[in-house]
Short mmCIF file of C-alpha atoms and ligand atoms in Angstrom, two decimals:
data_model
loop_
_atom_site.label_atom_id
_atom_site.label_comp_id
_atom_site.label_asym_id
_atom_site.label_seq_id
_atom_site.Cartn_x
_atom_site.Cartn_y
_atom_site.Cartn_z
CA MET C 105 84.82 80.45 118.48
CA TYR C 106 84.17 83.09 115.85
CA LYS C 107 85.65 86.46 114.96
CA PHE C 108 84.26 89.58 113.37
CA HIS C 109 86.65 91.92 111.58
CA MET C 110 85.50 94.73 109.33
CA PRO C 111 87.62 97.87 109.56
CA THR C 112 85.82 99.95 106.88
CA LYS C 113 83.88 103.02 107.98
CA ILE C 114 80.52 103.08 106.18
CA ILE C 115 78.70 106.33 105.42
CA VAL C 116 75.18 105.93 104.09
CA GLY C 117 72.82 108.49 102.58
CA GLU C 118 72.19 111.01 99.85
CA ASN C 119 75.11 113.36 99.12
CA CYS C 120 77.36 111.49 101.55
CA VAL C 121 80.46 112.17 99.40
CA LYS C 122 79.97 115.93 99.31
CA GLU C 123 79.07 116.09 102.99
CA ASN C 124 82.08 114.08 104.19
CA GLU C 125 84.97 115.60 102.27
CA SER C 126 87.62 114.82 104.84
CA GLU C 127 86.76 111.10 104.73
CA LEU C 128 87.30 111.08 100.96
CA ILE C 129 90.72 112.69 100.96
CA LEU C 130 93.42 110.33 102.27
CA GLY C 131 96.51 112.00 100.83
CA GLY C 132 97.96 114.68 98.58
CA ARG C 133 97.40 113.19 95.09
CA ALA C 134 94.49 110.93 94.16
CA LEU C 135 94.10 108.14 91.65
CA ILE C 136 90.46 107.65 90.71
CA VAL C 137 89.95 104.06 89.56
CA THR C 138 86.75 103.52 87.61
CA GLY C 139 85.17 101.75 84.61
CA LYS C 140 84.67 103.20 81.16
CA THR C 141 81.20 104.60 81.85
CA SER C 142 80.04 103.87 85.41
CA GLY C 143 81.84 106.82 87.02
CA LYS C 144 80.26 109.30 84.65
CA ARG C 145 76.84 107.67 84.25
CA SER C 146 76.31 107.32 87.99
CA GLY C 147 77.23 110.96 88.71
CA ALA C 148 79.75 109.79 91.33
CA LEU C 149 82.83 110.84 89.34
CA ASP C 150 81.50 114.37 89.09
CA ASP C 151 80.84 114.55 92.85
CA VAL C 152 84.35 113.24 93.60
CA THR C 153 86.22 115.58 91.26
CA LYS C 154 84.27 118.57 92.60
CA VAL C 155 85.37 117.76 96.15
CA LEU C 156 89.00 117.24 95.07
CA GLU C 157 89.08 120.47 93.06
CA LYS C 158 87.51 122.44 95.89
CA ASN C 159 90.23 121.14 98.22
CA LYS C 160 92.99 121.65 95.62
CA ILE C 161 93.93 117.97 95.55
CA PRO C 162 95.46 116.97 92.19
CA TYR C 163 94.04 113.77 90.71
CA HIS C 164 94.43 111.34 87.82
CA VAL C 165 91.68 109.17 86.40
CA TYR C 166 92.32 105.54 85.48
CA ASP C 167 89.10 104.59 83.68
CA LYS C 168 90.34 101.49 81.91
CA VAL C 169 88.98 98.88 84.30
CA GLU C 170 87.06 96.34 82.20
CA ASN C 171 84.34 94.08 83.55
CA ASN C 172 86.02 91.15 85.33
CA PRO C 173 89.43 92.83 85.19
CA ASP C 174 92.45 90.70 84.41
CA ILE C 175 95.63 90.71 86.39
CA GLU C 176 97.84 92.11 83.61
CA SER C 177 95.76 95.28 83.18
CA MET C 178 95.72 95.86 86.95
CA ALA C 179 99.51 95.77 86.96
CA GLU C 180 99.32 98.47 84.26
CA GLY C 181 97.08 100.46 86.58
CA GLY C 182 99.66 100.11 89.36
CA LYS C 183 102.37 101.40 87.02
CA PHE C 184 100.16 104.37 86.12
CA ALA C 185 99.67 105.15 89.84
CA ARG C 186 103.44 105.03 90.43
CA GLU C 187 104.22 107.21 87.42
CA CYS C 188 101.66 109.81 88.48
CA GLY C 189 102.92 109.78 92.09
CA CYS C 190 99.47 109.09 93.56
CA ASP C 191 99.37 108.37 97.28
CA PHE C 192 95.74 107.27 97.64
CA ILE C 193 92.96 105.69 95.58
CA ILE C 194 89.28 106.50 95.16
CA ALA C 195 87.47 103.52 93.62
CA VAL C 196 84.25 104.44 91.80
CA GLY C 197 82.10 101.78 90.15
CA GLY C 198 80.79 98.27 90.46
CA GLY C 199 82.70 95.26 91.72
CA SER C 200 85.09 95.35 88.77
CA PRO C 201 86.60 98.81 89.52
CA MET C 202 86.48 98.19 93.29
CA ASP C 203 88.29 94.84 92.97
CA GLY C 204 90.60 96.37 90.38
CA ALA C 205 91.50 99.18 92.77
CA LYS C 206 92.59 96.64 95.40
CA ALA C 207 95.04 95.03 92.96
CA ILE C 208 96.21 98.42 91.68
CA SER C 209 96.87 99.53 95.27
CA VAL C 210 99.19 96.54 95.79
CA TYR C 211 100.96 96.88 92.42
CA ALA C 212 101.39 100.64 92.92
CA THR C 213 103.68 100.12 95.88
CA ASN C 214 105.15 96.76 94.82
CA GLU C 215 106.39 96.71 91.24
CA PRO C 216 106.09 93.16 89.89
CA LYS C 217 109.22 91.93 88.08
CA ASP C 218 110.00 88.48 86.67
CA GLY C 219 112.73 86.79 88.70
CA SER C 220 112.38 89.24 91.62
CA ASP C 221 110.90 88.48 95.04
CA PHE C 222 107.55 89.92 93.81
CA GLU C 223 106.33 88.58 90.49
CA LEU C 224 102.95 89.31 88.88
CA TYR C 225 101.11 86.25 90.24
CA ASP C 226 102.51 86.53 93.77
CA ILE C 227 99.57 88.80 94.51
CA PHE C 228 97.48 85.63 94.90
CA LYS C 229 99.78 84.48 97.71
CA GLY C 230 99.30 87.77 99.53
CA GLU C 231 103.10 88.11 99.68
CA TYR C 232 104.26 91.66 99.09
CA LYS C 233 106.68 93.89 100.96
CA ASN C 234 105.19 97.37 100.95
CA LYS C 235 101.77 98.43 102.26
CA PRO C 236 99.22 99.02 99.48
CA LEU C 237 97.97 102.57 98.88
CA PRO C 238 95.07 103.56 101.17
CA MET C 239 91.68 103.58 99.45
CA VAL C 240 88.04 104.62 99.72
CA ALA C 241 85.16 103.13 97.71
CA ILE C 242 82.02 104.48 96.09
CA PRO C 243 79.93 101.59 94.76
CA THR C 244 77.72 102.29 91.73
CA THR C 245 76.07 98.86 91.74
CA ALA C 246 74.30 97.18 94.67
CA GLY C 247 75.72 93.71 94.41
CA THR C 248 79.25 92.69 95.20
CA GLY C 249 79.77 94.23 98.62
CA SER C 250 83.42 94.62 97.57
CA GLU C 251 83.46 97.93 99.44
CA VAL C 252 83.66 95.95 102.71
CA THR C 253 85.51 92.78 101.73
CA PRO C 254 89.24 92.03 101.72
CA TYR C 255 88.80 90.11 98.42
CA SER C 256 89.67 91.05 94.89
CA ILE C 257 88.50 88.73 92.12
CA LEU C 258 90.60 88.87 88.99
CA THR C 259 90.53 87.10 85.66
CA LEU C 260 93.44 84.73 85.39
CA HIS C 261 93.87 83.76 81.75
CA LYS C 262 96.61 81.24 82.44
CA GLU C 263 94.16 79.17 84.51
CA LYS C 264 91.16 80.07 82.30
CA THR C 265 89.11 81.21 85.28
CA LYS C 266 88.68 83.96 87.85
CA LYS C 267 90.58 83.78 91.09
CA SER C 268 90.45 85.82 94.26
CA PHE C 269 93.19 87.16 96.47
CA THR C 270 92.59 88.14 100.05
CA CYS C 271 94.44 91.08 101.50
CA VAL C 272 93.57 92.58 104.88
CA ASP C 273 95.48 95.73 103.88
CA CYS C 274 93.04 96.12 100.98
CA PHE C 275 90.00 96.89 103.09
CA PHE C 276 88.78 100.34 102.05
CA LYS C 277 89.13 102.99 104.74
CA THR C 278 85.64 104.34 104.01
CA ALA C 279 82.71 103.26 101.82
CA PHE C 280 80.16 105.83 100.67
CA LEU C 281 76.70 104.40 99.92
CA ASP C 282 74.44 106.78 98.02
CA GLY C 283 71.39 105.49 96.12
CA ARG C 284 71.69 108.40 93.69
CA TYR C 285 74.57 106.49 92.10
CA THR C 286 72.59 103.31 91.40
CA VAL C 287 69.13 104.68 90.64
CA ASN C 288 69.80 104.93 86.89
CA LEU C 289 71.41 101.52 86.48
CA PRO C 290 70.19 99.65 83.40
CA LEU C 291 67.45 97.34 84.75
CA GLN C 292 69.22 94.09 83.82
CA VAL C 293 72.44 95.25 85.53
CA ALA C 294 70.40 96.14 88.64
CA ARG C 295 68.81 92.68 88.61
CA ASN C 296 72.07 90.80 88.08
CA THR C 297 73.86 92.69 90.81
CA VAL C 298 71.09 92.34 93.42
CA VAL C 299 71.02 88.60 92.68
CA ASP C 300 74.78 88.57 93.40
CA ALA C 301 74.08 90.21 96.77
CA MET C 302 71.30 87.66 97.41
CA CYS C 303 73.77 84.86 96.68
CA HIS C 304 76.37 86.29 99.10
CA LEU C 305 73.74 86.43 101.85
CA ILE C 306 72.42 82.93 101.15
CA GLU C 307 75.85 81.32 100.59
CA GLY C 308 77.01 82.98 103.81
CA TYR C 309 73.97 81.84 105.79
CA THR C 310 74.25 78.25 104.59
CA ASN C 311 78.07 78.20 104.77
CA LYS C 312 80.06 75.84 106.99
CA LYS C 313 81.75 78.94 108.43
CA ALA C 314 78.49 80.74 109.32
CA SER C 315 78.50 82.30 112.79
CA PRO C 316 75.99 84.26 114.89
CA SER C 317 77.36 87.56 113.55
CA SER C 318 77.19 86.53 109.90
CA ASP C 319 73.76 84.92 110.37
CA TYR C 320 72.33 88.11 111.82
CA MET C 321 73.53 90.22 108.89
CA ALA C 322 72.58 87.62 106.28
CA LEU C 323 68.93 87.40 107.35
CA GLU C 324 68.62 91.19 107.61
CA GLY C 325 70.11 91.62 104.12
CA LEU C 326 67.69 89.04 102.71
CA ARG C 327 64.73 90.79 104.38
CA ILE C 328 65.72 94.07 102.74
CA ILE C 329 66.07 92.45 99.32
CA GLY C 330 62.73 90.69 99.89
CA ARG C 331 61.02 94.08 100.25
CA HIS C 332 62.33 95.10 96.82
CA LEU C 333 61.64 91.99 94.75
CA ASP C 334 58.70 93.60 92.94
CA LYS C 335 60.73 96.70 92.08
CA LEU C 336 63.42 94.50 90.62
CA LYS C 337 60.80 93.10 88.24
CA ASP C 338 59.44 96.40 86.97
CA GLY C 339 62.37 98.76 87.62
CA SER C 340 60.36 101.20 89.78
CA PHE C 341 63.32 102.28 91.93
CA ASP C 342 63.82 105.55 93.69
CA THR C 343 66.90 106.88 95.46
CA CYS C 344 65.67 105.71 98.84
CA SER C 345 65.06 102.11 97.76
CA CYS C 346 68.43 102.12 95.99
CA THR C 347 70.20 103.22 99.17
CA GLU C 348 68.44 100.37 101.03
CA LEU C 349 69.61 97.88 98.40
CA LEU C 350 73.15 99.23 98.67
CA TRP C 351 72.98 98.56 102.39
CA ALA C 352 71.75 95.00 101.76
CA SER C 353 74.65 94.49 99.36
CA THR C 354 77.10 95.84 101.94
CA LEU C 355 75.66 93.43 104.50
CA GLY C 356 76.32 90.66 101.96
CA GLY C 357 79.92 91.82 101.71
CA MET C 358 80.29 91.76 105.49
CA VAL C 359 78.82 88.25 105.56
CA ILE C 360 81.20 86.79 102.97
CA SER C 361 84.13 88.56 104.60
CA GLN C 362 83.46 86.20 107.53
CA THR C 363 82.32 83.07 105.71
CA GLY C 364 83.53 83.23 102.10
CA THR C 365 81.23 82.02 99.33
CA THR C 366 80.43 78.49 98.13
CA ILE C 367 80.29 76.54 94.88
CA VAL C 368 77.64 78.90 93.46
CA HIS C 369 80.42 81.43 93.01
CA SER C 370 83.24 79.12 91.96
CA MET C 371 81.01 77.36 89.42
CA GLY C 372 79.64 80.70 88.24
CA TYR C 373 83.13 81.97 87.38
CA GLN C 374 83.26 79.50 84.46
CA LEU C 375 80.02 80.90 83.03
CA THR C 376 81.56 84.34 83.13
CA TYR C 377 84.98 83.32 81.82
CA PHE C 378 83.81 81.12 78.92
CA LYS C 379 80.40 82.63 78.07
CA ASP C 380 80.74 86.23 79.21
CA ILE C 381 77.65 85.89 81.42
CA PRO C 382 77.55 88.69 84.03
CA HIS C 383 78.68 87.59 87.49
CA GLY C 384 75.35 87.94 89.32
CA MET C 385 73.37 86.33 86.51
CA ALA C 386 75.78 83.38 86.47
CA ASN C 387 75.31 82.87 90.21
CA GLY C 388 71.54 83.22 89.88
CA TYR C 389 71.40 80.41 87.31
CA LEU C 390 73.06 78.03 89.82
CA LEU C 391 71.47 79.15 93.08
CA TYR C 392 68.39 76.90 93.08
CA GLU C 393 70.35 73.67 92.48
CA TYR C 394 72.81 74.63 95.24
CA LEU C 395 70.11 75.60 97.70
CA LYS C 396 67.88 72.55 97.28
CA ARG C 397 70.70 70.41 98.69
CA VAL C 398 71.35 72.40 101.88
CA ASP C 399 69.91 71.79 105.34
CA LYS C 400 66.12 72.25 105.02
CA LYS C 401 65.79 74.53 108.02
CA ARG C 402 68.53 76.96 106.90
CA MET C 403 67.16 76.94 103.36
CA ALA C 404 63.64 77.73 104.61
CA GLN C 405 64.94 80.59 106.78
CA CYS C 406 66.52 82.20 103.70
CA ILE C 407 63.32 81.80 101.69
CA TYR C 408 61.12 83.25 104.43
CA ALA C 409 63.49 86.16 105.00
CA LEU C 410 63.02 86.98 101.31
CA GLY C 411 59.25 86.94 101.92
CA LEU C 412 58.70 83.95 99.65
CA GLU C 413 56.70 80.82 100.40
CA GLY C 414 58.99 78.12 99.11
CA LEU C 415 62.11 77.31 97.12
CA GLY C 416 60.00 76.81 93.99
CA GLU C 417 58.86 80.43 94.20
CA LEU C 418 62.49 81.60 94.30
CA LYS C 419 63.28 79.45 91.25
CA GLU C 420 60.36 80.97 89.31
CA TYR C 421 61.33 84.48 90.35
CA LEU C 422 64.94 84.04 89.26
CA GLU C 423 63.81 82.60 85.92
CA GLN C 424 61.64 85.68 85.37
CA ILE C 425 64.36 88.25 86.00
CA LEU C 426 67.39 86.41 84.58
CA PRO C 427 66.89 85.69 80.88
CA ARG C 428 68.65 82.73 79.21
CA GLU C 429 70.15 83.60 75.87
CA GLN C 430 72.80 80.97 75.44
CA ASP C 431 72.94 77.24 74.83
CA PHE C 432 75.29 75.00 76.72
CA ALA C 433 76.83 71.68 75.70
CA GLU C 434 77.37 68.77 78.07
CA ASP C 435 81.08 68.61 77.16
CA GLU C 436 81.73 72.15 78.26
CA LEU C 437 79.97 71.66 81.59
CA ILE C 438 82.19 68.65 82.28
CA ALA C 439 85.30 70.66 81.39
CA TRP C 440 84.21 73.55 83.65
CA SER C 441 83.70 71.23 86.61
CA GLU C 442 87.38 70.15 86.28
CA ILE C 443 88.32 73.79 86.94
CA SER C 444 85.75 74.72 89.56
CA ILE C 445 86.26 71.63 91.73
CA LYS C 446 89.75 72.99 92.53
CA ALA C 447 88.37 76.22 94.05
CA ARG C 448 89.01 76.93 97.72
CA ASN C 449 85.38 77.64 98.56
CA VAL C 450 84.34 74.04 97.74
CA ALA C 451 85.44 73.29 101.31
CA SER C 452 82.97 75.85 102.72
CA CYS C 453 79.99 74.16 101.12
CA PRO C 454 77.62 72.67 103.72
CA TYR C 455 77.58 69.27 101.95
CA PRO C 456 80.33 67.17 100.35
CA VAL C 457 81.08 68.27 96.80
CA THR C 458 82.54 66.06 94.11
CA LYS C 459 83.21 66.74 90.46
CA GLU C 460 80.23 64.51 89.63
CA LEU C 461 77.95 66.59 91.84
CA GLU C 462 79.13 69.79 90.15
CA ILE C 463 78.40 68.27 86.73
CA GLU C 464 74.90 67.35 87.94
CA ILE C 465 74.33 70.90 89.27
CA TYR C 466 75.56 72.44 86.01
CA LYS C 467 73.38 70.10 83.95
CA ASN C 468 70.21 70.61 86.00
CA SER C 469 70.74 74.37 86.00
CA LEU C 470 71.71 74.93 82.38
CA LEU C 471 70.62 72.15 80.01
P1 LIG W 254 80.74 95.48 87.08
O1 LIG W 254 81.50 94.50 86.25
O2 LIG W 254 81.49 96.34 87.99
O3 LIG W 254 79.85 96.41 86.12
C1 LIG W 254 78.90 95.82 85.23
C2 LIG W 254 78.42 96.85 84.22
O4 LIG W 254 77.63 97.85 84.85
C3 LIG W 254 79.57 97.58 83.54
O5 LIG W 254 79.28 97.61 82.15
C4 LIG W 254 79.54 98.97 84.14
O6 LIG W 254 79.98 99.98 83.24
C5 LIG W 254 78.07 99.13 84.43
N1 LIG W 254 77.75 100.07 85.51
C6 LIG W 254 78.21 100.04 86.79
N2 LIG W 254 77.63 101.01 87.52
C7 LIG W 254 76.80 101.68 86.68
C8 LIG W 254 75.90 102.77 86.87
N3 LIG W 254 75.69 103.33 88.06
N4 LIG W 254 75.20 103.20 85.79
C9 LIG W 254 75.35 102.61 84.58
N5 LIG W 254 76.16 101.55 84.36
C10 LIG W 254 76.88 101.09 85.40
O7 LIG W 254 79.59 94.68 87.83
P2 LIG W 254 79.43 94.15 89.32
O8 LIG W 254 78.45 93.07 89.26
O9 LIG W 254 79.21 95.25 90.26
O10 LIG W 254 80.87 93.52 89.67
C11 LIG W 254 81.23 92.25 89.20
C12 LIG W 254 82.66 91.97 89.60
O11 LIG W 254 82.79 91.99 91.02
C13 LIG W 254 83.10 90.61 89.13
O12 LIG W 254 84.43 90.65 88.68
C14 LIG W 254 82.97 89.77 90.39
O13 LIG W 254 83.80 88.63 90.36
C15 LIG W 254 83.39 90.76 91.45
N6 LIG W 254 82.92 90.44 92.80
C16 LIG W 254 83.72 90.79 93.84
C17 LIG W 254 83.37 90.48 95.15
C18 LIG W 254 84.29 90.86 96.27
O14 LIG W 254 84.06 90.49 97.42
N7 LIG W 254 85.36 91.57 96.03
C19 LIG W 254 82.16 89.83 95.43
C20 LIG W 254 81.34 89.50 94.34
C21 LIG W 254 81.73 89.81 93.04
P3 LIG W 254 81.53 100.37 82.97
O15 LIG W 254 82.32 99.11 82.93
O16 LIG W 254 81.50 101.05 81.64
O17 LIG W 254 82.00 101.29 84.02
FE1 LIG W 255 79.66 87.75 93.99
#
C-alpha cells in the first residue's frame, strides 16, 4: 500500500505571480517572510508588493530570516505576525525563509509560553491548538522543494543540530515557480541548491519508503537535472532552464514528502551546524559514500537518469562543483555521528546504519 498526498497548487512559468493575483492573496493583511537579500535580489519581493498594492492589501515585511533559521527567531516572527494582525503569509526566498514561514505560521496563531499547554519546543511534536496561518510560497532557489513539503527544518541550539517538524497544515496553498527569480543566483548557491534537489531525488528513490509514485517523480527530476549538469559547471543559465530546474526541485520536494530523506541529510546537518557549510554542499560531500552502499540496480538507475556513465563520474562531477575549504578532525566526526545516529531518517535508509558506519562514511567523505 502507498499513499500520495500533496495539496499545494503549483503554478509554473514566467510572470506567474503577476498573472495569478487571486492565488497570491489569501486574506486581508499579508506578512511577507523573506531573507535579508533574496526577496530583493530575486525581484520576487517587488512583484509581490506590486500585486498587493494594486489590490489595496496592506502588508508587513519580516526580512530577518537567517540561513538555517533557529526556533527562537521564528517565534519572534510569529509574535510580529500577531502584533501586525496579519492573516496570511507570503514566503519569498530559499528553503530558509520557506521553512521559517511554516514555523512562523504556527507561532502566529499559537503563542508559545513556558508552563502552558504550548511551549516553544512543542512545535516539534506537532501539537498545537489553532490552525496555522494560510501561506503561499515563491522559491528563489531551486533546491529544497520546501514549497511542496510539510517539513520545516530549524536549528535547535539545545541539541546542537537541525531538526525538522512535520505539519500537514503547513503545506503552502500555492507555489509559484518562475525562473526569473533564480536566474541571477550566485553560481555557488545555484550549485549547492541543485545538489540538494539531486539528493532529495536520489535519497527518495533509494529510500525504504519509495513507492511507484515517488519513483516516477524521482527519475524525472534526475533526468531534468542531468540535462543541466554542464550549465551548473559554467553558470550559463537562462530563465527557461532555471524554470526547469525549479520544477526538478519541486519534484524532489514531492518525493521526500512521501519518503523522507536518509542519512545524507541527517549527517549533513552536523556539517552545517558546526562548520557553517551550506545545506546542499554538505549533502553533496556525503552523497557518494551513501550511494555506493545502496542496491546496485537502484543506484545505476539514478546515475543513468542523470545521464552519467557510472558512480565514479558522479563523484568527480560533485568534486568539481563543490569546493572543499575546510579541514576536519577525526574527533569531531565521531562526535557528530553520536548526534546524527539519533535522527529519525536513519530508519528510512535502505541498509542497516550503525554509529560505526556513519563514522566510516564521514571519514571516507571528509578526511
Ligand atoms: P537558503 O538558506 O534559503 O539561502 C542561501 C543563500 O542564498 C542566502 O544567503 C540567501 O540570501 C541567498 N539567496 C536565496 N535566493 C537568492 C536569489 N534569488 N538571489 C541571490 N541570493 C539568493 O538556501 P536553501 O538551500 O534554499 O535552503 C536551505 C534551508 O532549507 C536549510 O535550512 C535546509 O535545512 C532547508 N531544507 C528544507 C527542506 C524542506 O523540505 N522543508 C528540504 C531541504 C532543505 P538571504 O539570506 O540574504 O535572503
Ligand atoms: Fe535538503
